[in-house]
PDB file of C-alpha atoms in Angstrom:
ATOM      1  CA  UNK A   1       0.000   0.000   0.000  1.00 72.00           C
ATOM      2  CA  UNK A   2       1.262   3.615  -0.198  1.00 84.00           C
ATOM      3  CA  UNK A   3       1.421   6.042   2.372  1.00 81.00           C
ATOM      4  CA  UNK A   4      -2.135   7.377   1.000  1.00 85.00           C
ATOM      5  CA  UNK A   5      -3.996   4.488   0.941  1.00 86.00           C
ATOM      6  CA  UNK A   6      -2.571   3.268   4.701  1.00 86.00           C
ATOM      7  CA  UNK A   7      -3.736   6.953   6.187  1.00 88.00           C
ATOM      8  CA  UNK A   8      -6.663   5.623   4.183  1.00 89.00           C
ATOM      9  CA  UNK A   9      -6.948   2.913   5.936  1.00 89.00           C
ATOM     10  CA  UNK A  10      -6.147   4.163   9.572  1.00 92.00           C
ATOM     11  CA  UNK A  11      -8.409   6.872   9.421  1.00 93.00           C
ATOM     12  CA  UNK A  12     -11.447   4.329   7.441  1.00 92.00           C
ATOM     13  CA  UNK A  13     -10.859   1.676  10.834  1.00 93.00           C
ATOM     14  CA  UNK A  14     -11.029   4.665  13.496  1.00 94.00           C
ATOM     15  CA  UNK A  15     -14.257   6.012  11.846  1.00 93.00           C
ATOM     16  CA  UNK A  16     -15.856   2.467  11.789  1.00 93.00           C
ATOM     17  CA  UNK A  17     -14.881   1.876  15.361  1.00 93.00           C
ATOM     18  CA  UNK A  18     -15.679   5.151  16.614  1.00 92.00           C
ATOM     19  CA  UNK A  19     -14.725   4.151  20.168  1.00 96.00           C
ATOM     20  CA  UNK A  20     -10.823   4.515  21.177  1.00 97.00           C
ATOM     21  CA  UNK A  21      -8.908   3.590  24.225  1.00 98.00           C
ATOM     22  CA  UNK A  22      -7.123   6.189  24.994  1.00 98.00           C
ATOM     23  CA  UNK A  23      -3.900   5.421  26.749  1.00 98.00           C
ATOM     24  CA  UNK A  24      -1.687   7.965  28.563  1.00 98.00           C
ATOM     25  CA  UNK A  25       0.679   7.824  31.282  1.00 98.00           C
ATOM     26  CA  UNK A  26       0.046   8.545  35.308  1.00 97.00           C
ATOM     27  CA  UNK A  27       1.986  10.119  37.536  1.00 96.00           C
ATOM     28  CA  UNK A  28       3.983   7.364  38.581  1.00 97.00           C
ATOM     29  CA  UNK A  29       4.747   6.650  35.187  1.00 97.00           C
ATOM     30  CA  UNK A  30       2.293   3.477  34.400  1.00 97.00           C
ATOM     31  CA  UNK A  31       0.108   2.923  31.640  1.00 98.00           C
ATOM     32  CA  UNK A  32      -3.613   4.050  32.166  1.00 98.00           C
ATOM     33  CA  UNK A  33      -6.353   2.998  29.107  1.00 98.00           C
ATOM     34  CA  UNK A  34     -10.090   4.513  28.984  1.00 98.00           C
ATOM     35  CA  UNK A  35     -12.624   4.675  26.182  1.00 97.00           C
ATOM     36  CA  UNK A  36     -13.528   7.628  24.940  1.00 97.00           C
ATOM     37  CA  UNK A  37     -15.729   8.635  21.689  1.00 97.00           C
ATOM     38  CA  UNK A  38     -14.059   9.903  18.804  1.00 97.00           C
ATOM     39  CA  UNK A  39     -15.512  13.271  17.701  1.00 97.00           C
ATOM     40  CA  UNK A  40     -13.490  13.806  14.091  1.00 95.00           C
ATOM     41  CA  UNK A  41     -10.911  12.612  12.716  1.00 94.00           C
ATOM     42  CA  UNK A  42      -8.770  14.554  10.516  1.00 90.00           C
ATOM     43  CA  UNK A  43      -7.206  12.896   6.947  1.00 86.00           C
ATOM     44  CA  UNK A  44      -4.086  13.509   9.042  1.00 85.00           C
ATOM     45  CA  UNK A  45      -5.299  11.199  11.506  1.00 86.00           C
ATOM     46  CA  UNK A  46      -5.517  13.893  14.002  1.00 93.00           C
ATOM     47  CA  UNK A  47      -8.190  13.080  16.124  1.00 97.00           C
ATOM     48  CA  UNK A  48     -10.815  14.823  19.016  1.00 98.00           C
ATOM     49  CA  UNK A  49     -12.453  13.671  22.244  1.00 98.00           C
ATOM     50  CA  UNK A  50     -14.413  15.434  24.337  1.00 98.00           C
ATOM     51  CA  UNK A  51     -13.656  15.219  28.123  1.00 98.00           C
ATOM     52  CA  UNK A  52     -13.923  17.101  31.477  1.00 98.00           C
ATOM     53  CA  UNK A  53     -11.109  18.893  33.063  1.00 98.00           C
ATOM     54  CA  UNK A  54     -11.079  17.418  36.177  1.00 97.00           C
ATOM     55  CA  UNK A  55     -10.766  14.135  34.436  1.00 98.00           C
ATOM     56  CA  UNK A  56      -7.345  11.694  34.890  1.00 97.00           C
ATOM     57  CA  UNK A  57      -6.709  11.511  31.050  1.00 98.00           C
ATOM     58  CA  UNK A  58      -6.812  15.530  31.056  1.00 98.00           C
ATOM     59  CA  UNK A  59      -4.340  15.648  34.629  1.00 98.00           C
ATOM     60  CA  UNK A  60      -1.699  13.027  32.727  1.00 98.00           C
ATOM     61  CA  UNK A  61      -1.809  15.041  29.611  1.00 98.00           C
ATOM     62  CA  UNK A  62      -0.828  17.839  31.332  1.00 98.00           C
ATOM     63  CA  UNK A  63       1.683  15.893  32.673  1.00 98.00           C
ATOM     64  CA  UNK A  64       2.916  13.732  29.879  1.00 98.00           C
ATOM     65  CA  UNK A  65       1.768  14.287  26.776  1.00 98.00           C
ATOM     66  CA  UNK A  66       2.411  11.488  25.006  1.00 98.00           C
ATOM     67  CA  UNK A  67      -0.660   9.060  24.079  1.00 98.00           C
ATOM     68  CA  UNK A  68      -1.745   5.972  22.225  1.00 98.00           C
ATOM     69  CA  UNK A  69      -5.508   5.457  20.881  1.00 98.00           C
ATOM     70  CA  UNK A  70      -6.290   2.150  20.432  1.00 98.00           C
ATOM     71  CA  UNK A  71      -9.266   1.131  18.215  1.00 97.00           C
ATOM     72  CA  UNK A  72     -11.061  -2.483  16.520  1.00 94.00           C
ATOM     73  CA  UNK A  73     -14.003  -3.523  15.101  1.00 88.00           C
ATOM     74  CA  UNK A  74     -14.963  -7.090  13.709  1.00 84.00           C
ATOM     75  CA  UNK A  75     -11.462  -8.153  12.160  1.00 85.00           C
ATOM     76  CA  UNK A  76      -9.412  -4.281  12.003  1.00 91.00           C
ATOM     77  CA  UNK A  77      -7.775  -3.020  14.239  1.00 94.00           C
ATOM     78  CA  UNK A  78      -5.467  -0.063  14.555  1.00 95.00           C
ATOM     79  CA  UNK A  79      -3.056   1.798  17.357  1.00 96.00           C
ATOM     80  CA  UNK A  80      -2.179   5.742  16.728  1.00 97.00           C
ATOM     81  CA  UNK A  81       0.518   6.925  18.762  1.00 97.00           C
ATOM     82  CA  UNK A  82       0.970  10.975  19.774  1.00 97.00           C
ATOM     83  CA  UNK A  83       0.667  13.879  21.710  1.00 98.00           C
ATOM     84  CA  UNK A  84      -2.226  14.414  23.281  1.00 98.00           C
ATOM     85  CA  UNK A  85      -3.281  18.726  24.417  1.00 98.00           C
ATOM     86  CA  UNK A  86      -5.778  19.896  26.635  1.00 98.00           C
ATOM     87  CA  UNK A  87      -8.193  22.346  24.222  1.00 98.00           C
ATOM     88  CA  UNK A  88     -10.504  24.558  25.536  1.00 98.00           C
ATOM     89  CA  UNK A  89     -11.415  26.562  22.870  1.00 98.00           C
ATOM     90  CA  UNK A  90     -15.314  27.280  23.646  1.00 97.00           C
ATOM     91  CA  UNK A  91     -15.869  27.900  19.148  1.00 97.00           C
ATOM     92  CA  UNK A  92     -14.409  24.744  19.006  1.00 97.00           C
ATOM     93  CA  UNK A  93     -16.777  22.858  21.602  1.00 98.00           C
ATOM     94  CA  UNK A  94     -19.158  24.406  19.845  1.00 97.00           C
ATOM     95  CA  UNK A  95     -18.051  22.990  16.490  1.00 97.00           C
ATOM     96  CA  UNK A  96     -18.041  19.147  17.476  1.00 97.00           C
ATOM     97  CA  UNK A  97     -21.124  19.408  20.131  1.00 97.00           C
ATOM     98  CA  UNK A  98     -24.002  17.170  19.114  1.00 95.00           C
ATOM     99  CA  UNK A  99     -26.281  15.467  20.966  1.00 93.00           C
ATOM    100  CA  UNK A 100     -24.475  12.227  22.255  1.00 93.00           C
ATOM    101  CA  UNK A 101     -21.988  13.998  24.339  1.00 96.00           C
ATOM    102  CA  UNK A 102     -25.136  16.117  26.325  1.00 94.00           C
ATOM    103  CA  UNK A 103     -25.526  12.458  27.915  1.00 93.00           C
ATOM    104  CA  UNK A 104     -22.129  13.527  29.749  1.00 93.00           C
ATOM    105  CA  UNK A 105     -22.689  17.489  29.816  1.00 96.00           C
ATOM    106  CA  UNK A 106     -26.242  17.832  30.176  1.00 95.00           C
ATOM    107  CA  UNK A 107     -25.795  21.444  30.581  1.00 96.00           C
ATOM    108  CA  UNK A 108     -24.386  22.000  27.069  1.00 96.00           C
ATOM    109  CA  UNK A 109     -21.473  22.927  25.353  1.00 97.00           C
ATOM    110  CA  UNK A 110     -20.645  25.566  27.948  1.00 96.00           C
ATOM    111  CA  UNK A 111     -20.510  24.083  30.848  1.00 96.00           C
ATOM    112  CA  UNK A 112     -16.982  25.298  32.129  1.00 96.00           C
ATOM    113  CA  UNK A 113     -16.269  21.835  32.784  1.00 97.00           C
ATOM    114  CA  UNK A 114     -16.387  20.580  29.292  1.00 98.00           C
ATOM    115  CA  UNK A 115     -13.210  20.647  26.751  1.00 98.00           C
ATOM    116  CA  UNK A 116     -11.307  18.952  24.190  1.00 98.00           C
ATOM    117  CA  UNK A 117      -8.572  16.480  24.289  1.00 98.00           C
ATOM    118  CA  UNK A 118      -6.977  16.408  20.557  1.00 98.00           C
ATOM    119  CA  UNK A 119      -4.072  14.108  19.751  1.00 98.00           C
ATOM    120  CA  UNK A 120      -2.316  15.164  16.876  1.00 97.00           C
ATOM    121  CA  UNK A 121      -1.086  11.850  15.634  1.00 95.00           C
ATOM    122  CA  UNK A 122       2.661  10.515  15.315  1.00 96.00           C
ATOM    123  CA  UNK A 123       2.404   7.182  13.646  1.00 95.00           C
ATOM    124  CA  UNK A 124       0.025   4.253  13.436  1.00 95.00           C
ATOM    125  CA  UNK A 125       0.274   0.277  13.202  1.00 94.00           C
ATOM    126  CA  UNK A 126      -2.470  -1.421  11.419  1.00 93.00           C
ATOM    127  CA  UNK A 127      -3.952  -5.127  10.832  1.00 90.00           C
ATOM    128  CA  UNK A 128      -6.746  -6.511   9.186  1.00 86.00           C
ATOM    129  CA  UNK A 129      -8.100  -9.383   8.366  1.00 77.00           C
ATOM    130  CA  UNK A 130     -10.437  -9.538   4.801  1.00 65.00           C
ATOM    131  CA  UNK A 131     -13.112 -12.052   4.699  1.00 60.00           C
ATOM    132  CA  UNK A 132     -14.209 -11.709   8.304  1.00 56.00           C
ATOM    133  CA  UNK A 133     -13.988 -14.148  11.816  1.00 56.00           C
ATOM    134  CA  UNK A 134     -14.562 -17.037   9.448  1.00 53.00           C
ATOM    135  CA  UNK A 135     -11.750 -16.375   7.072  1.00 52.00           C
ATOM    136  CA  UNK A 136      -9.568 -16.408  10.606  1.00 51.00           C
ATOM    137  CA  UNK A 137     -10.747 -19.096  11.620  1.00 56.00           C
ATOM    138  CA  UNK A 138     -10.074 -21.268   8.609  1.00 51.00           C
ATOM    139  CA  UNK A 139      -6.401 -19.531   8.425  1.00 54.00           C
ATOM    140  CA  UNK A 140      -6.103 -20.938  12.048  1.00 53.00           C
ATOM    141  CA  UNK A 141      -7.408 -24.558  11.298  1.00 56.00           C
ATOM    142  CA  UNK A 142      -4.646 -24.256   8.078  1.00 56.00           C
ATOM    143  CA  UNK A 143      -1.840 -23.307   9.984  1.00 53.00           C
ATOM    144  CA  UNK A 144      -2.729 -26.094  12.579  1.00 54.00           C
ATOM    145  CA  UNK A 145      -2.951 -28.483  10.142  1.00 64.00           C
ATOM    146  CA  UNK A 146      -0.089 -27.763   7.934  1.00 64.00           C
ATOM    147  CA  UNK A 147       2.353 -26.494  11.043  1.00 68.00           C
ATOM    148  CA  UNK A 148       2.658 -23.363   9.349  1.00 65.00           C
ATOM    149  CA  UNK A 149       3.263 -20.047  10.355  1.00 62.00           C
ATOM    150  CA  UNK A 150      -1.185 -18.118  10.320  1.00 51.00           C
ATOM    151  CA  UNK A 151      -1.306 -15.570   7.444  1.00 58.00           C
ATOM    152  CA  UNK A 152      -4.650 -13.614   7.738  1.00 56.00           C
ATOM    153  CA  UNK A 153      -4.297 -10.302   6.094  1.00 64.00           C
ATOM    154  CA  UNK A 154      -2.103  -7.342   5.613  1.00 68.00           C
ATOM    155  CA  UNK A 155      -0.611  -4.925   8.372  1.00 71.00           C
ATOM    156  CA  UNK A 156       1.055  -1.758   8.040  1.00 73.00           C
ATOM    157  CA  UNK A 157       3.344   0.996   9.701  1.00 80.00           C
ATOM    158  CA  UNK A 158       2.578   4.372   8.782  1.00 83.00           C
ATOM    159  CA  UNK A 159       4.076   7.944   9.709  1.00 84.00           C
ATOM    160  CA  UNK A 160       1.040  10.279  10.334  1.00 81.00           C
TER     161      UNK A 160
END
């Protein structure tokens, strides 16, 4: 694939998926993963969350910026590494608001609680697997079979 058709690609899985765990670092320097909805994602593979500010993800961002979103659906799967910043830019609330996040901020786009977390993406890693769980499956049962090494689809590494 080129570089075109594997930003393609990342940014076609994260829109499918539209739920990411977002990864960042705590303050005593472990790994901490929570879901978050995906608001946009740019052909860049930038992406935006909304979040409150008294929230841990928006604490170790401020900390450590670096990130990882993690996302999969069916048989694709893809993990976007970058730097995550704190936005709270009240047009741009305004922009991405819509109705699914008032079930978190009942009181709107300007409650002074709500803002943005936006990773602007380094890199991603890819995988999928064409022909669905049954494809796998039988790609399993081969390389049982035949003591073979499982081939199920293609993967990629691309710089964002």
């Amino acid at each position: 694939m080129t570089d075109a058709q594997s930003i393609s690609k990342v940014t076609e899985i994260i829109n499918d998926s539209r739920i990411g765990m977002v990864t960042t670092i705590n303050e005593e320097g472990a790994l901490v993963s929570r879901p978050l909805a995906v608001q946009e994602v740019k052909d860049d593979g930038d992406m935006w969350f909304f979040t409150g500010l008294g929230t841990s993800q928006v604490a170790h961002v401020r900390a450590d910026s670096r990130v990882n979103v993690a996302f999969g659906k069916n048989t694709e799967w893809v993990s976007v590494a970058g730097i995550g910043e704190v936005v709270t830019d009240r047009a741009k609330i305004h922009e991405l608001w819509n109705q699914a996040v008032e079930a978190w901020f009942p009181d709107g786009p300007d409650t002074p609680e709500v803002c943005l977390l936006r990773v602007d993406s380094d890199s991603a890693e890819y995988w999928t697997s064409p022909g669905g769980t049954a494809a796998t499956v039988l790609q399993w049962v081969k390389a049982k079979v035949t003591n073979s090494r499982m081939s199920v689809g293609e993967s990629g590494t691309v710089e964002l």
